[in-house]
Coordinates of C-alpha atoms in Angstrom, one line a residue:
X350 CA 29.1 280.8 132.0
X351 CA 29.2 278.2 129.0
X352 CA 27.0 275.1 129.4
X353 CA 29.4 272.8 127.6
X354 CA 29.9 272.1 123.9
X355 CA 29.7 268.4 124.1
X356 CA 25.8 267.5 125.2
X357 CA 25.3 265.5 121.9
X358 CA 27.7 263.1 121.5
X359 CA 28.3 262.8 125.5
X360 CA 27.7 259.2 126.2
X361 CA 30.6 257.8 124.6
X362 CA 33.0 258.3 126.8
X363 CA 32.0 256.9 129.6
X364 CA 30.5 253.4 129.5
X365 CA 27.1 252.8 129.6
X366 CA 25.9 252.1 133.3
X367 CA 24.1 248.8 133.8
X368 CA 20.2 248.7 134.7
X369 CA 19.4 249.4 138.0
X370 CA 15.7 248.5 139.1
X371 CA 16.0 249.4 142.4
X372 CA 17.8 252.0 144.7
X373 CA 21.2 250.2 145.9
X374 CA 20.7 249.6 150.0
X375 CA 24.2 251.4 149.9
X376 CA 23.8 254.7 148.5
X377 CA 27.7 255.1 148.1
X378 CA 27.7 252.6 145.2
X379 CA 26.2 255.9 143.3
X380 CA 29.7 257.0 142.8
X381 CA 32.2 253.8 142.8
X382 CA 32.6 253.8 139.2
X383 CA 33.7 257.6 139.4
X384 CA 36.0 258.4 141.5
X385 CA 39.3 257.5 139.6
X386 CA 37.9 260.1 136.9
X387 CA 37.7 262.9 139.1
X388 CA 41.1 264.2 139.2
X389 CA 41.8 263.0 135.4
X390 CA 41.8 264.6 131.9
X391 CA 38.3 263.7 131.1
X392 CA 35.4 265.2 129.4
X393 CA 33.4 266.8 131.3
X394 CA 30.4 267.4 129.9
X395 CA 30.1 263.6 129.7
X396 CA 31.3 262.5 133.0
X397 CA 28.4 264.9 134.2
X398 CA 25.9 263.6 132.0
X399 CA 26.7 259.7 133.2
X400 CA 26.7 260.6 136.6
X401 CA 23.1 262.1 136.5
X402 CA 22.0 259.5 134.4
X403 CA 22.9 256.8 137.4
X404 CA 21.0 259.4 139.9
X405 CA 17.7 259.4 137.8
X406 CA 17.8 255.7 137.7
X407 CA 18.7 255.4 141.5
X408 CA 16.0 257.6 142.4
X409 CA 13.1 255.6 140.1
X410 CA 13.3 259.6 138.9
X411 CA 12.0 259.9 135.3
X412 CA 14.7 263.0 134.7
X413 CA 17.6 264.9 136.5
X414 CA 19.6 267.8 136.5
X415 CA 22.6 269.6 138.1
X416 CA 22.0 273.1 138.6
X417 CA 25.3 275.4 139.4
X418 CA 25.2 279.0 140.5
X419 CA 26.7 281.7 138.9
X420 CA 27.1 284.2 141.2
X421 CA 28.1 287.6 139.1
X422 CA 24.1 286.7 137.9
X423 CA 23.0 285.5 140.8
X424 CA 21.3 282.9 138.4
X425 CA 21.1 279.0 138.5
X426 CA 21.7 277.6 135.4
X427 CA 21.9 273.6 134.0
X428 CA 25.0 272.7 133.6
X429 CA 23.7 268.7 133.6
X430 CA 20.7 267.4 132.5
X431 CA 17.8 266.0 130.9
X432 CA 16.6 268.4 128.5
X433 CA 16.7 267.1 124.9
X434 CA 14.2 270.2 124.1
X435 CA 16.6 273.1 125.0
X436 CA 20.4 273.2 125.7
X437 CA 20.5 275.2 128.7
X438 CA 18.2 276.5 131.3
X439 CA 18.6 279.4 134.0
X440 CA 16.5 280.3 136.9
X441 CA 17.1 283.4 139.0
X442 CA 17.4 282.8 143.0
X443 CA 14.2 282.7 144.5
X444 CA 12.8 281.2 141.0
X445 CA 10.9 278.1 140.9
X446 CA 12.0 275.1 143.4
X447 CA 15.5 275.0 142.0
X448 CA 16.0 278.5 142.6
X449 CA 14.2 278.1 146.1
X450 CA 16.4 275.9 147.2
X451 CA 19.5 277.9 146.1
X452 CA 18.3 281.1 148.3
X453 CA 17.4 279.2 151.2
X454 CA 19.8 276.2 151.2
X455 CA 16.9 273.9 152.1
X456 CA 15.7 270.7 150.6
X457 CA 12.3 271.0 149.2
X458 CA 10.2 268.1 147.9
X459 CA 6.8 268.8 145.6
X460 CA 4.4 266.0 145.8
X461 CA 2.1 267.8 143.0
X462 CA 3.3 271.1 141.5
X463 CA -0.2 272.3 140.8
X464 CA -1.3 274.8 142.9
X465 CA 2.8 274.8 144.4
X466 CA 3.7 278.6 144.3
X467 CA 7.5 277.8 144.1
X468 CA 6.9 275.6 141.1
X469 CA 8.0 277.0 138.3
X470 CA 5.6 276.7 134.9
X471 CA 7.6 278.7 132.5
X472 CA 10.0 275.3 132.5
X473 CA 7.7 272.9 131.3
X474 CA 5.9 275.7 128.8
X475 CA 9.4 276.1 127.4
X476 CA 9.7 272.5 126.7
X477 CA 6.9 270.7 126.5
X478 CA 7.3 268.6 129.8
X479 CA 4.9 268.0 132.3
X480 CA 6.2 267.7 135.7
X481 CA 4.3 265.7 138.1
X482 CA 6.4 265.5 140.9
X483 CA 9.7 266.6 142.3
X484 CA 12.7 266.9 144.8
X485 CA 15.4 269.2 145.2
X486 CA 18.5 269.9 147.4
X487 CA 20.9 271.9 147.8
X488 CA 24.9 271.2 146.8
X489 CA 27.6 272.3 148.9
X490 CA 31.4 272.7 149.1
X491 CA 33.4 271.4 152.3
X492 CA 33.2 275.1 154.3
X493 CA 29.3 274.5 153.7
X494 CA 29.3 277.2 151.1
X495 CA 26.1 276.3 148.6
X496 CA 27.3 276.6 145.1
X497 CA 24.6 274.4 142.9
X498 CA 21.5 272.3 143.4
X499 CA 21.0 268.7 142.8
X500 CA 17.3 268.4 141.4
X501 CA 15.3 264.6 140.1
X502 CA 11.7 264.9 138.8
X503 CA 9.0 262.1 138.4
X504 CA 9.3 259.1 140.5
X505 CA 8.6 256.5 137.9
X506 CA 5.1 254.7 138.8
X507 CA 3.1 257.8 138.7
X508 CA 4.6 257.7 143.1
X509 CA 5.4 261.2 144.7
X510 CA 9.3 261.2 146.0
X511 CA 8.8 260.5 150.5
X512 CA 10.6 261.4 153.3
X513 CA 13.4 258.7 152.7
X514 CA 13.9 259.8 149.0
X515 CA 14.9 263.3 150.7
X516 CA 16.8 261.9 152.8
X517 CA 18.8 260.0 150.0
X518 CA 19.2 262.6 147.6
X519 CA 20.6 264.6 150.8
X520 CA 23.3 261.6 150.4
X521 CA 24.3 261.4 146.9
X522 CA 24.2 265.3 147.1
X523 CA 27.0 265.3 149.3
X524 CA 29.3 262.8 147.5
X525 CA 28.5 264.6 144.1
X526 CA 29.9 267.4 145.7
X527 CA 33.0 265.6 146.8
X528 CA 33.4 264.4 143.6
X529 CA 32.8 267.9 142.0
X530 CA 35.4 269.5 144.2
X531 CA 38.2 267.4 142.8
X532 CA 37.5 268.7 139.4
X533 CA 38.5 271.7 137.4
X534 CA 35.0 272.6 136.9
X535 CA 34.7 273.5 140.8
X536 CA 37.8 275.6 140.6
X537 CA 36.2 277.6 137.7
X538 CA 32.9 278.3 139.4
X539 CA 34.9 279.6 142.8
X540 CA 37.4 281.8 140.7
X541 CA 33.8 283.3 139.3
X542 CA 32.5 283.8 142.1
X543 CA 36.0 286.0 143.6
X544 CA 36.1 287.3 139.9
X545 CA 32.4 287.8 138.8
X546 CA 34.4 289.7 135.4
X547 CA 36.7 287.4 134.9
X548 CA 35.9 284.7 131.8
X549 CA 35.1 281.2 132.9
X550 CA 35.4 277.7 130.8
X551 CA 35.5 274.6 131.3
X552 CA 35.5 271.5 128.6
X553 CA 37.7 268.9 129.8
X554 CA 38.8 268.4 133.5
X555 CA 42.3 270.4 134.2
X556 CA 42.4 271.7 130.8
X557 CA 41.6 275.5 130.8
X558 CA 41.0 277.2 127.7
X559 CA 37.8 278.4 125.0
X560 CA 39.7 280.2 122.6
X561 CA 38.5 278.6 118.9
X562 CA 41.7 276.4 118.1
X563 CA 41.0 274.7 121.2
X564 CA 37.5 274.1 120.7
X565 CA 38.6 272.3 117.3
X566 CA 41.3 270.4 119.6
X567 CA 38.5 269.2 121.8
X568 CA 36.7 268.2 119.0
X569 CA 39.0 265.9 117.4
X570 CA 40.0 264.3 121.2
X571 CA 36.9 262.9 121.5
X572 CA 36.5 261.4 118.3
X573 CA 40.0 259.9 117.9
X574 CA 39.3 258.6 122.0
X575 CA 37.1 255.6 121.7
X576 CA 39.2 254.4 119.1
X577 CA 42.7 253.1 119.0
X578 CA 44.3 255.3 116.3
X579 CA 47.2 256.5 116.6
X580 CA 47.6 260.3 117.6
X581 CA 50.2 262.6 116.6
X582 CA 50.5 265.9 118.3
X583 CA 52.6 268.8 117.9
X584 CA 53.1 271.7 119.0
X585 CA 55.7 273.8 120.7
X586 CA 57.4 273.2 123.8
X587 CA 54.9 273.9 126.9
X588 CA 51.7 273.8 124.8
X589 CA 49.8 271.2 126.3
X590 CA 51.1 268.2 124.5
X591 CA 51.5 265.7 127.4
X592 CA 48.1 267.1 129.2
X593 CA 46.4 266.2 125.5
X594 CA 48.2 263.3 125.3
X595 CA 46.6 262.0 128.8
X596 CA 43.3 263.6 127.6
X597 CA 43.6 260.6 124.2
X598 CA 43.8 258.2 127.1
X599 CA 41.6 258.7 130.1
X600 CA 38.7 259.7 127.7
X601 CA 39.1 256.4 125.6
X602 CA 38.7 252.4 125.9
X603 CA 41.9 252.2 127.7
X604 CA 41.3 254.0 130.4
X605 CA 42.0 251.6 133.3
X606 CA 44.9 250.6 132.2
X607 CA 48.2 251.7 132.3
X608 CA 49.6 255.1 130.7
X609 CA 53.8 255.0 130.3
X610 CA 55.4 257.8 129.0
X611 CA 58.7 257.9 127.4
X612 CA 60.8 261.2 126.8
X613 CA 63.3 260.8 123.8
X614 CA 64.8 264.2 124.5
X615 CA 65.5 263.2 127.7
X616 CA 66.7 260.0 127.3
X617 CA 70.7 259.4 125.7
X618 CA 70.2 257.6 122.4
X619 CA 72.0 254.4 123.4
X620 CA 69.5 253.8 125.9
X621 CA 65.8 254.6 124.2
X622 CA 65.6 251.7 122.5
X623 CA 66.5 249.7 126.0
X624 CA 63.8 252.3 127.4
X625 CA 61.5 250.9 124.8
X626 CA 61.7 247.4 124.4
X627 CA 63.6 246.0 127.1
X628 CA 66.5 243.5 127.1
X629 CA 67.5 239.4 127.9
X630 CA 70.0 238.7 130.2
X631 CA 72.9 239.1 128.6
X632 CA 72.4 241.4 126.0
X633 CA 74.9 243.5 127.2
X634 CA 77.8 243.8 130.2
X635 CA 75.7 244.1 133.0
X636 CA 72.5 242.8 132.1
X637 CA 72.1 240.2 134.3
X638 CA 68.3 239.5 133.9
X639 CA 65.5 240.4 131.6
X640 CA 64.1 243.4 132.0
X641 CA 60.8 244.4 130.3
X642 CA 60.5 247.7 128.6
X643 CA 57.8 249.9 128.2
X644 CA 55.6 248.5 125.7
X645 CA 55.3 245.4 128.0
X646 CA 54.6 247.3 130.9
X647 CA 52.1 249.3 129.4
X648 CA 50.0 246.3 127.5
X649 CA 46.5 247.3 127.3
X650 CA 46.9 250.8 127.7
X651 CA 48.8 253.4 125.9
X652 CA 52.4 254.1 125.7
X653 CA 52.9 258.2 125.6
X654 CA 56.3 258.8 123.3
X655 CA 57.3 262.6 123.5
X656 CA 59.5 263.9 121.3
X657 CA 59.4 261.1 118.6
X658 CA 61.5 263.4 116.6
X659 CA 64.8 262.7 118.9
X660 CA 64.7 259.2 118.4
X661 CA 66.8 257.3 116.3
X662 CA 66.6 255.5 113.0
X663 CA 68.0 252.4 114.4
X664 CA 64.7 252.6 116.9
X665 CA 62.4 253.8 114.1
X666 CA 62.5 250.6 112.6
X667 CA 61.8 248.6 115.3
X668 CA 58.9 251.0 116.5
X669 CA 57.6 250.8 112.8
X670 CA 57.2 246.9 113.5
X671 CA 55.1 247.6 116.7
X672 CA 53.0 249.9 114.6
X673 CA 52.3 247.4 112.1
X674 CA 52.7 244.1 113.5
X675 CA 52.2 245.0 117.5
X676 CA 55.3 242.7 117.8
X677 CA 58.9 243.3 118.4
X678 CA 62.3 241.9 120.2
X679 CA 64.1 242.7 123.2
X680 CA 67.2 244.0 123.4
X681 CA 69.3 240.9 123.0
X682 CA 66.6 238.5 122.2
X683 CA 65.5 236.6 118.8
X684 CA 62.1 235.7 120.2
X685 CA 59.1 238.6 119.4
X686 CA 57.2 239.8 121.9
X687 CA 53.5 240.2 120.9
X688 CA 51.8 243.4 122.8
X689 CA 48.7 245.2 122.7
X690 CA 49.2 248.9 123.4
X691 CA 47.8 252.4 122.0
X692 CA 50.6 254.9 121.0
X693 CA 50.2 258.5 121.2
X694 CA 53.3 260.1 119.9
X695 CA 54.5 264.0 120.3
X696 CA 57.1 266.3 119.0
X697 CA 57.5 270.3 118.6
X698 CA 59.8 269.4 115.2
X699 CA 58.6 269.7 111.7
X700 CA 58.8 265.9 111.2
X701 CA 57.9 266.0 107.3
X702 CA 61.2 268.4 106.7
X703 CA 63.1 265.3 108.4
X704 CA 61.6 263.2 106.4
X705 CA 62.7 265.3 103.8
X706 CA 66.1 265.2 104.9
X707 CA 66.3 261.9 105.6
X708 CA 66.4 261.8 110.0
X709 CA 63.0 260.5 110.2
X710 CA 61.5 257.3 108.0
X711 CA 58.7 258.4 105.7
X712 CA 57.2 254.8 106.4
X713 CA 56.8 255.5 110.2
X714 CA 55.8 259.5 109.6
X715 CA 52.8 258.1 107.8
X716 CA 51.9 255.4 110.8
X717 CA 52.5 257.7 113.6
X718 CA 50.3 260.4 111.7
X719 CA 46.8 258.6 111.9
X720 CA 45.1 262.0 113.4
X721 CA 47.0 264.9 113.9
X722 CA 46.4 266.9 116.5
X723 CA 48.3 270.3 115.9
X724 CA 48.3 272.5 119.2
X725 CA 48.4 276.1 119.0
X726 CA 50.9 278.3 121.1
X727 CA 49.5 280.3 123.6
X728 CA 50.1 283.6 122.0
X729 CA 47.2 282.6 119.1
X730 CA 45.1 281.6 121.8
X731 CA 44.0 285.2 122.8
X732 CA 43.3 287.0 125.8
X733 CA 40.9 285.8 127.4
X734 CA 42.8 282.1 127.3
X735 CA 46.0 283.8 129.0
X736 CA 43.3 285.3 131.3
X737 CA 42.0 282.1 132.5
X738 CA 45.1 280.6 133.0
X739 CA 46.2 283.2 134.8
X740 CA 43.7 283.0 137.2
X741 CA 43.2 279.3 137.5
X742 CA 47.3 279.0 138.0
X743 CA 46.8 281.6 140.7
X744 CA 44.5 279.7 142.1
X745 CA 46.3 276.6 141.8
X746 CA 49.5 277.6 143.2
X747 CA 48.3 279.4 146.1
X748 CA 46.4 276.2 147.2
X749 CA 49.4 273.9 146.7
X750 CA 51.7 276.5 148.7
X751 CA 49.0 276.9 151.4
X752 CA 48.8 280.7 150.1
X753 CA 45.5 283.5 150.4
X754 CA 45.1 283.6 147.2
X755 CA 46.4 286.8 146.1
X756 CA 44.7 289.8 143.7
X757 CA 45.8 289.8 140.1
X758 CA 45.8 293.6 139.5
X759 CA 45.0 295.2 135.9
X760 CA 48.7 296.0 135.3
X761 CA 49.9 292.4 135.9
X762 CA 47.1 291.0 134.2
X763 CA 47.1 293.4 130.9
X764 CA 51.3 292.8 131.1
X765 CA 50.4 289.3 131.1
X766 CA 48.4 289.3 127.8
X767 CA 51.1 291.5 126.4
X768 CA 53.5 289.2 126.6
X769 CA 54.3 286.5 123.8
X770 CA 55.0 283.7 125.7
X771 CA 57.6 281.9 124.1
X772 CA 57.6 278.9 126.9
X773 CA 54.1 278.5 126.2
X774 CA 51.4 277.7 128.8
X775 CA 54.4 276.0 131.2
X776 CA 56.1 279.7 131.3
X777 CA 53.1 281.2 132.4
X778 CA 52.4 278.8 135.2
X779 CA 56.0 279.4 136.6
X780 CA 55.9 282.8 136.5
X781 CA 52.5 282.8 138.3
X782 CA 53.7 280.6 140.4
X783 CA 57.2 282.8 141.5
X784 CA 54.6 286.1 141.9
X785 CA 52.1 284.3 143.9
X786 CA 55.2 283.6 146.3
X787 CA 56.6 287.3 145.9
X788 CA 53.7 289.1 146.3
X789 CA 52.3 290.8 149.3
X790 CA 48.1 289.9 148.9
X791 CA 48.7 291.9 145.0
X792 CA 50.1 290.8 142.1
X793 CA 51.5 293.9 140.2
X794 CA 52.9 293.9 137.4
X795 CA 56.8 294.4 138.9
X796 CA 56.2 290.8 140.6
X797 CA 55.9 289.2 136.8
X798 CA 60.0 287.2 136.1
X799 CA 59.2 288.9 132.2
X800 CA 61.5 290.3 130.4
X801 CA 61.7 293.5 128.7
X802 CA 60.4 292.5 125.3
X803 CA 57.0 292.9 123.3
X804 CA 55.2 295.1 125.8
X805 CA 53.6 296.5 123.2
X806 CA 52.6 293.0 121.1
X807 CA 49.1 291.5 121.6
X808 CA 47.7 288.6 122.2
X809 CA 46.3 287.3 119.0
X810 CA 45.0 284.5 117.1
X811 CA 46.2 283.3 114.0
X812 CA 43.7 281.1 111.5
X813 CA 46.2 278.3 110.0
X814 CA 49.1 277.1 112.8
X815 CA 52.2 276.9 111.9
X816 CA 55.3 274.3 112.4
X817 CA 57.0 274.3 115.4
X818 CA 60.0 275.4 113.6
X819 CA 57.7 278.4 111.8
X820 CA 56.6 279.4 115.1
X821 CA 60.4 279.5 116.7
X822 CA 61.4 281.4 113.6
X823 CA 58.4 283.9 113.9
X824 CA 58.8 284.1 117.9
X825 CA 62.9 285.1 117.1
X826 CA 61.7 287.6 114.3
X827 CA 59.1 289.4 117.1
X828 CA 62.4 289.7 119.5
X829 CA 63.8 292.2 117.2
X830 CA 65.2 291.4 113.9
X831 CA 63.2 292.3 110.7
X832 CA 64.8 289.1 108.7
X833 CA 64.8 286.4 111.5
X834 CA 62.6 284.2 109.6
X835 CA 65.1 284.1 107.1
X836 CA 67.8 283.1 110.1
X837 CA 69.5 279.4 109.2
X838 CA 67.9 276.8 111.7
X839 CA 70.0 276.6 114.5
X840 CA 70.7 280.7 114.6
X841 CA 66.5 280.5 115.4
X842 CA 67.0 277.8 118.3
X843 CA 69.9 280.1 120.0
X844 CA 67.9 283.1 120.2
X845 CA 65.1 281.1 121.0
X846 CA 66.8 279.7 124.2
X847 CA 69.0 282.7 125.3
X848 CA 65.7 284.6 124.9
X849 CA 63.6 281.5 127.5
X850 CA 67.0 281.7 129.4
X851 CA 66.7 285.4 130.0
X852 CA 62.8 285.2 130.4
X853 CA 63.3 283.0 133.9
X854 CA 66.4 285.0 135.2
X855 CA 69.3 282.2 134.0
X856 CA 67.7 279.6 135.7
X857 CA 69.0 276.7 133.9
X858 CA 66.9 273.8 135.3
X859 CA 63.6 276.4 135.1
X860 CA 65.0 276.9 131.3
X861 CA 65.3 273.2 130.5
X862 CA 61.9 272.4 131.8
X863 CA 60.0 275.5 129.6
X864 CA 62.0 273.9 126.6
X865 CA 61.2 270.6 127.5
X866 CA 64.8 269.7 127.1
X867 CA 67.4 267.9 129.7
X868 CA 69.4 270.1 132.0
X869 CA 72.6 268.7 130.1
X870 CA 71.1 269.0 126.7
X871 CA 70.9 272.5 127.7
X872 CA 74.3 272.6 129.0
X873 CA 75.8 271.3 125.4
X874 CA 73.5 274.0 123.6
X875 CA 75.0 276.8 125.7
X876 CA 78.8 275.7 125.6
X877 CA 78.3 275.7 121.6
X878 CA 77.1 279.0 122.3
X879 CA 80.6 280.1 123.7
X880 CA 78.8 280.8 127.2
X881 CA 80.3 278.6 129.5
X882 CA 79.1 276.8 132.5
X883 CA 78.3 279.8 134.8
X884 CA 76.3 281.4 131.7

């Protein structure tokens, strides 16, 4: 199991904790400024590192570190800590006190390791540290399972770690782990420790992937996070765009206050810019107070806009003017509005061909497009990212339907990496999601809603992403036809929605929500098509 990609750059994105001299009388005030990060799109790696910083320092403990267990090893290994000589350490059970303490789930404090048989020198050897005194204890999940060890060395003062700094640790140990359970990175280690084959990763909190597009995703998140840039991201519909979106937010400045989404694809055009801005009484029949929009309600935080693409040039203008000026008018009014908000726009179009064709303003393309943040479909993601989705959606889904959750056989599982994925990562979770109801303890490969196409094409990964358009025209080419690249436009959105539409069994609303479209938007498409409302 990785130890995290992020160790050197991990402080910024959390705040820096203030000084603490001396241990807090209440030992829950170790995790206060935590827990509304738990369940959130954050970095990981950092959130770790912050939280065993504040430990150290509660303790008086010169250095700290969170030891998890990977059980197809049956190996400790630091997933947290404070090793600026090596990245990563791993103990067997049964080695050293960490290890100790995994294999016999007891807390063991080490006043002076010389002499101590259960200290282990190799450590310090290995990086040039000389440990004078320490404490461990064991970490453990709510059905008292022990998955990791929580582990401080030092007492600062040249003092050895009593009775009541046990006893404390003991504490924090089990809110850590409360904390820990609410995170994706628990979810990981217990699908390892079911699956000791299966691959494991973990960089940001509910965000499931290593494949090496991702990696360069999480890369540019957490530089363009601490600032307030603006962030573009495309991708295709059911990529990820919304989780990333959240990612931008929760890992940045911002992160306390509020995050408003608007869908332009879901919303009619005559009422975005109402969405948007708000209106004055009387601006229209009907209006008979003001009513803020969503800039205002989101001042200080971010304001989320999926699918730019749909909105209108009327609204382009005006959203152009928050862009520059962070000002703009209600709906009605003369008087501007001044507001401070992040934008993080997304769209699955090929914005610089509207541009080109005169839907989209070049002006605003150029605004919006401060980092872009280009997601890759989950078909160039590889195996072994559809493989860990797979299994953490299995997961996921049997939990929230109070499942067992069930045994993904070889056949489902090879079927599933087969299969090209057109709806992206939001297919894949409902079909998981419809076998985990069907099946009977197994998941075989006849419990899979797939269709009947590209058995035989693999997962793969592509080196340069395309448009979203290139990949719709590529996606209708694999479905059969040798020139469907060289289809017209809306011939490549047909097949691509009949072909979605036939993937979950004519489900329209299940259809509309892979395509990230409205139910009636869907409706229209198909009528155009010729195929009626019982189609």
């Amino acid at each position: 199991m990785p130890s995290g990609c992020y160790g050197e750059a991990a402080a910024f994105v959390l705040p820096p904790l203030p000084p603490m001299p001396h241990p807090p009388a209440d030992i829950t005030q170790v995790l206060l400024p935590f827990g509304g990060l738990v369940g959130r799109e954050v970095d990981l790696d950092a959130f770790l590192q912050t939280l065993m910083d504040r430990i150290a320092t509660t303790m008086q403990a010169d250095r700290g570190t969170l030891w998890l267990l990977d059980p197809a090893r049956r190996e400790l290994f630091s997933r947290a800590a404070h090793l600026p000589e090596v990245s990563q350490i791993r103990v067997k059970l049964g080695q050293g006190v960490a290890g100790t303490v995994a294999e016999m789930g007891q807390a063991i404090n080490v006043p002076d390791p010389r002499g101590e048989r259960r200290f282990f020198a190799d450590i310090d050897r290995m990086t040039g540290y000389r440990t004078t005194s320490l404490l461990a204890v064991p970490l453990r999940d709510a059905d008292g399972a022990l998955y990791g060890v929580l582990q401080v060395l030092n007492r600062r003062g040249g003092d050895t770690f009593t009775a009541d700094d046990t006893e404390r640790l003991t504490a924090i140990a089990s809110q850590v782990s409360t904390a820990l359970q609410s995170t994706s990175l628990y979810q990981e280690l217990q699908r390892a420790k079911d699956q000791p084959q299966a691959p494991v990763g973990y960089f940001f909190n509910r965000i499931i992937g290593e494949s090496p597009q991702l990696q360069t995703i999480y890369r540019l998140v957490r530089k363009a996070a601490p600032t307030d840039a603006t962030v573009l991201l495309r991708g295709e519909s059911g990529s990820g765009k919304e989780l990333f979106a959240r990612a931008v937010h929760v890992n940045g400045p911002r992160r306390d206050q509020p995050f408003i989404k608007v869908d332009c694809a879901a919303l009619p055009a005559t009422l975005i810019e109402n969405e948007l801005f708000g209106h004055e009484r009387g601006a229209y029949t009907g209006a008979d107070h003001r009513m803020p929009g969503k800039f205002e309600a989101a001042t200080g935080g971010t304001v989320f806009i999926d699918e730019i693409g749909e909105l209108p040039l009327p609204v382009q203008g005006k959203l152009l003017r928050v862009l520059q000026d962070r000002e703009f008018e209600r709906v009605g009014g003369t008087q501007a509005v001044k507001v401070d908000v992040r934008i993080v726009a997304a769209t699955h179009r090929d914005l610089a061909r509207m541009v080109a064709e005169g839907r989209f303003r070049e002006d605003l393309y150029y605004r919006i497009k401060v980092v872009e943040v280009v997601l890759p479909p989950l078909r160039e993601r590889g195996a072994e990212d559809i493989e860990r989705l797979a299994r953490h959606f299995v997961a996921a889904v049997a939990k929230r339907h109070r499942l067992q959750p069930p045994r993904l056989s070889p056949a489902a599982l090879e079927r599933l990496k087969r299969y090209r994925w057109p709806g992206n990562v939001r297919e894949l979770e409902n079909c998981i999601e419809s076998a985990v109801v069907l099946c009977e303890g197994e998941i075989l490969e006849e419990h899979l809603p797939l269709p009947n196409l590209d058995r035989a094409a693999p997962a793969s990964v592509s080196a340069a992403p395309a448009s979203g358009e290139d990949r719709v025209a590529s996606e209708a080419a694999a479905g059969g036809s040798a020139e469907a690249g060289l289809l017209p436009l809306a011939e490549v959105e047909r097949r691509h929605i009949l072909r979605v539409l036939d993937a979950v069994k004519g489900n329209r609303t299940a259809a509309a929500r892979v395509l990230e479209i409205g139910r009636n938007t869907l409706s229209r498409k198909l009528k155009e098509y010729g195929l009626g409302d019982e189609a």
